[in-house]
Coordinates of C-alpha atoms in Angstrom, one line a residue:
X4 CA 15.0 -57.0 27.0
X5 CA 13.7 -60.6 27.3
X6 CA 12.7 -62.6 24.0
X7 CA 8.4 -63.4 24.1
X8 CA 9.7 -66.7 24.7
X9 CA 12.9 -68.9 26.2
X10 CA 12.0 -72.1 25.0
X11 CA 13.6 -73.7 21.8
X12 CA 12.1 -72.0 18.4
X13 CA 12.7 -73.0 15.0
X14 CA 13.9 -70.8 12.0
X15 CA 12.2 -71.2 8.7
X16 CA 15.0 -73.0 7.9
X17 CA 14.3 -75.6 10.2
X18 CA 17.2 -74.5 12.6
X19 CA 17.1 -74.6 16.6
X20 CA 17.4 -71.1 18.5
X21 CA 18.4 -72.1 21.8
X22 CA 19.0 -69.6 24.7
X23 CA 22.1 -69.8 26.8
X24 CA 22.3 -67.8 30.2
X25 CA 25.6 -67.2 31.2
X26 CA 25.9 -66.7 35.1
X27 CA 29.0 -65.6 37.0
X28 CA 30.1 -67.1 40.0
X29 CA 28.9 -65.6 42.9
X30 CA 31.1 -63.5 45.3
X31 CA 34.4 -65.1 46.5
X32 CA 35.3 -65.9 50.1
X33 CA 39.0 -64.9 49.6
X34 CA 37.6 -61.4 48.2
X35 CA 35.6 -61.1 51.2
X36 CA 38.5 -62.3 53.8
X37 CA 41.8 -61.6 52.3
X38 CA 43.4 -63.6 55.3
X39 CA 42.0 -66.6 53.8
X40 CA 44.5 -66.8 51.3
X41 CA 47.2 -67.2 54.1
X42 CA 45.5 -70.0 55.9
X43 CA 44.7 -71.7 53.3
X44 CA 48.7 -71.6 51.9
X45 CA 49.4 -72.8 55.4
X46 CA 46.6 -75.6 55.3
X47 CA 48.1 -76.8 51.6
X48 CA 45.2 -76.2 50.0
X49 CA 44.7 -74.3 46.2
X50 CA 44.7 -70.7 46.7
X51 CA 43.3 -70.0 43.3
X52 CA 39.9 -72.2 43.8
X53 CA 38.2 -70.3 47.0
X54 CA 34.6 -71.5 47.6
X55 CA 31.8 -68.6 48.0
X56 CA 31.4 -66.0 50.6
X57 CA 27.7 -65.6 52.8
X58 CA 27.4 -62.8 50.2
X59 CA 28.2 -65.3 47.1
X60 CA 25.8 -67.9 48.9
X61 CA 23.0 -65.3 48.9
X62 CA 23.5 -64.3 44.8
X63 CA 23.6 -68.2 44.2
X64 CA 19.9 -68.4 46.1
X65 CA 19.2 -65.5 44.4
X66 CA 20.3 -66.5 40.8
X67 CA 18.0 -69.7 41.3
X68 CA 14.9 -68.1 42.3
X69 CA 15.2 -65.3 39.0
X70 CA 16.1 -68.1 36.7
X71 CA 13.1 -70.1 38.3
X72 CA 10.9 -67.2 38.2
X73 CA 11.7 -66.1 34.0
X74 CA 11.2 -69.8 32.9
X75 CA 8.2 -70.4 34.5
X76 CA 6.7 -66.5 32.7
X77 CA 8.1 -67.6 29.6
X78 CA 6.8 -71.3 29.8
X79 CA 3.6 -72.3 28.1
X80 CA 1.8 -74.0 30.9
X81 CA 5.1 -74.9 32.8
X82 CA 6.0 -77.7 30.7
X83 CA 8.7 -80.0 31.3
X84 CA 11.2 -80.6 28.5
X85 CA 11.9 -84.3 27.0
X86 CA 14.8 -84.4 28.5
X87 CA 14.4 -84.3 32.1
X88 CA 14.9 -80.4 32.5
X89 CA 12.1 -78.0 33.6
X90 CA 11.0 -75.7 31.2
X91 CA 13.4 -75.0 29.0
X92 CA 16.4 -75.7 31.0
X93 CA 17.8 -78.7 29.3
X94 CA 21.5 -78.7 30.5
X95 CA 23.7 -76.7 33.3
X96 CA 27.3 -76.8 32.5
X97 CA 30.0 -75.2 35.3
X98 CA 33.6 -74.7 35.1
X99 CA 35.4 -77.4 37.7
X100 CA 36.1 -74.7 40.3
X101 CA 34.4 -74.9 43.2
X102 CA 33.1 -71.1 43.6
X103 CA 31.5 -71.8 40.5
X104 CA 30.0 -74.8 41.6
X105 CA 28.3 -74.1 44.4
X106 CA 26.7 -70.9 43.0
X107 CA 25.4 -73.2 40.4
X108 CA 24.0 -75.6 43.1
X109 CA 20.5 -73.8 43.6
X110 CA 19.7 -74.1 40.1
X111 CA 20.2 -77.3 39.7
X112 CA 18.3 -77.7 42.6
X113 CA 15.3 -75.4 41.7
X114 CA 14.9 -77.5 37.9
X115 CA 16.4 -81.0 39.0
X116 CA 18.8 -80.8 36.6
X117 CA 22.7 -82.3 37.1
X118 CA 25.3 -79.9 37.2
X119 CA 28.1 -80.6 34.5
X120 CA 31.6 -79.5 34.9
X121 CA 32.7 -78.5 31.5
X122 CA 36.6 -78.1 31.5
X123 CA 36.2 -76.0 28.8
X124 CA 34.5 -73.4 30.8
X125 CA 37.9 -73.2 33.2
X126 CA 39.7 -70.1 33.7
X127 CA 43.8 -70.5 32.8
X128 CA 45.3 -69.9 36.2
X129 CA 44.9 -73.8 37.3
X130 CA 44.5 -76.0 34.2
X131 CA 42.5 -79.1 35.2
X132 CA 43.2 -82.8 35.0
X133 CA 46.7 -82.9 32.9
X134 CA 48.9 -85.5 32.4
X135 CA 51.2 -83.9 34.2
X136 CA 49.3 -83.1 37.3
X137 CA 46.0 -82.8 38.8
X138 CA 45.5 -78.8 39.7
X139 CA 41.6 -79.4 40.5
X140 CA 39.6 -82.1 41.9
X141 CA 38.2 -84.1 39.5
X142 CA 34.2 -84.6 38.8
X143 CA 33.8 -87.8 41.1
X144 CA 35.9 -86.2 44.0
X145 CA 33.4 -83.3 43.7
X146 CA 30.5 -85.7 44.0
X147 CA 31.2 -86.5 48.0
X148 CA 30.3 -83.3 48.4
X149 CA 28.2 -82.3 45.3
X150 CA 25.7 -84.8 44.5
X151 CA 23.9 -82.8 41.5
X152 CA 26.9 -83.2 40.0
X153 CA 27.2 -85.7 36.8
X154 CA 30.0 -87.4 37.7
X155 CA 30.3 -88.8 34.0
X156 CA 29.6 -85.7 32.3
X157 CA 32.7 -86.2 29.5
X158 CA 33.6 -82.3 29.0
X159 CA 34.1 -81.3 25.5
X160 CA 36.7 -79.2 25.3
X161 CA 40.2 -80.2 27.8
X162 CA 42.2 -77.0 28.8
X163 CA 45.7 -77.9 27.8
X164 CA 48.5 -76.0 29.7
X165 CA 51.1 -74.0 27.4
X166 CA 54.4 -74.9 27.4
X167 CA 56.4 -72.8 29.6
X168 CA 53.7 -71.2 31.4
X169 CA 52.7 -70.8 34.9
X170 CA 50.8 -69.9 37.6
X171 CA 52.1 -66.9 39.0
X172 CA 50.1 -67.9 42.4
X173 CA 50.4 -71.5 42.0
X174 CA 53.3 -72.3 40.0
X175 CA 51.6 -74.6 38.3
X176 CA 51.5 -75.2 34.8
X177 CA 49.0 -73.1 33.0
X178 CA 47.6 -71.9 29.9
X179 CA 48.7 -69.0 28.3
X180 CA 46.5 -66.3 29.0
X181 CA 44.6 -64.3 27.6
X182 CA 45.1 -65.6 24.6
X183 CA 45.0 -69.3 24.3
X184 CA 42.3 -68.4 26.7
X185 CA 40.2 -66.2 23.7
X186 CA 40.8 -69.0 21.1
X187 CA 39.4 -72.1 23.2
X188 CA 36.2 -69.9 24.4
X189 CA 35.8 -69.1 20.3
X190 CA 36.2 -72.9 19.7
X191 CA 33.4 -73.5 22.2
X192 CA 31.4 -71.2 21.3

């Protein structure tokens, strides 16, 4: 059931209700072509950060044009917000893996809004930008290729890997999941 309205309200209190949709990545191209994973062990690349299959592209398009179309219902006369969003939209954070990314794209697209990659939103299995290695690309090597990105975005929440854990597909370092997993998304929350 949809709330009368998406935009900001106020509590008697004087507090801010916000509304966050959360949106899953669209379908992956590695789920959709198992030999991928193969080729792309043979090609070096990271097994565990696929992009998007035609199918994924399509629910990304898709995503865009039913976010686009429940703003502008629940928008009093299809007002912008104050800071640069379009109704209501006022801020599109995405984990740094590419999948996620690009079904993120069309909305940022449809309100004009810079996607933010939010480390804190990342999944255990490749633990981004450590000290010890970089898993991921980072933000500005994503930008060559995905200009509504905000390439100095600073994420609030850095996964950490857990000592003596790995990728069991990478054998990278990794956080422990699902634990330390469950703790950091409380923390964000």
């Amino acid at each position: 059931v949809m709330a009368p309205s998406l935009l900001p309200q106020e509590t008697t209190d004087g507090d801010v209700i916000s509304r966050i949709f959360l949106v899953r990545h669209g379908d992956r191209f590695d789920y959709a072509n198992p030999s991928w994973v193969d080729s792309a062990k043979k090609s070096g690349c990271l097994v565990t950060d696929p992009p998007l299959s035609a199918l994924g592209h399509r629910q990304a398009s898709e995503t865009a044009a039913y976010l686009q179309k429940i703003i502008k219902e629940n928008t009093p006369n299809n007002e912008d917000n104050e800071e640069g969003g379009s109704g209501g939209i006022h801020k599109i954070l995405v984990s740094p893996y590419l999948r996620v990314i690009q079904t993120a794209t069309p909305t940022a697209h449809a309100f004009g809004i810079p996607l933010s990659i939010e480390n804190g939103l990342s999944e255990a299995h490749a633990t981004p930008d450590t000290s010890e290695q970089q898993v991921l690309p980072t933000p500005h090597q994503r930008f060559a290729y995905f200009p509504m990105l905000d390439p100095n975005y600073n994420s609030l929440l850095n996964v950490k890997p857990t000592p003596g854990f790995y990728c069991p597909k990478t054998g990278f370092a990794c956080e422990a999941f699902a634990g330390r997993y469950c703790q950091r998304m409380e923390t964000f929350a």
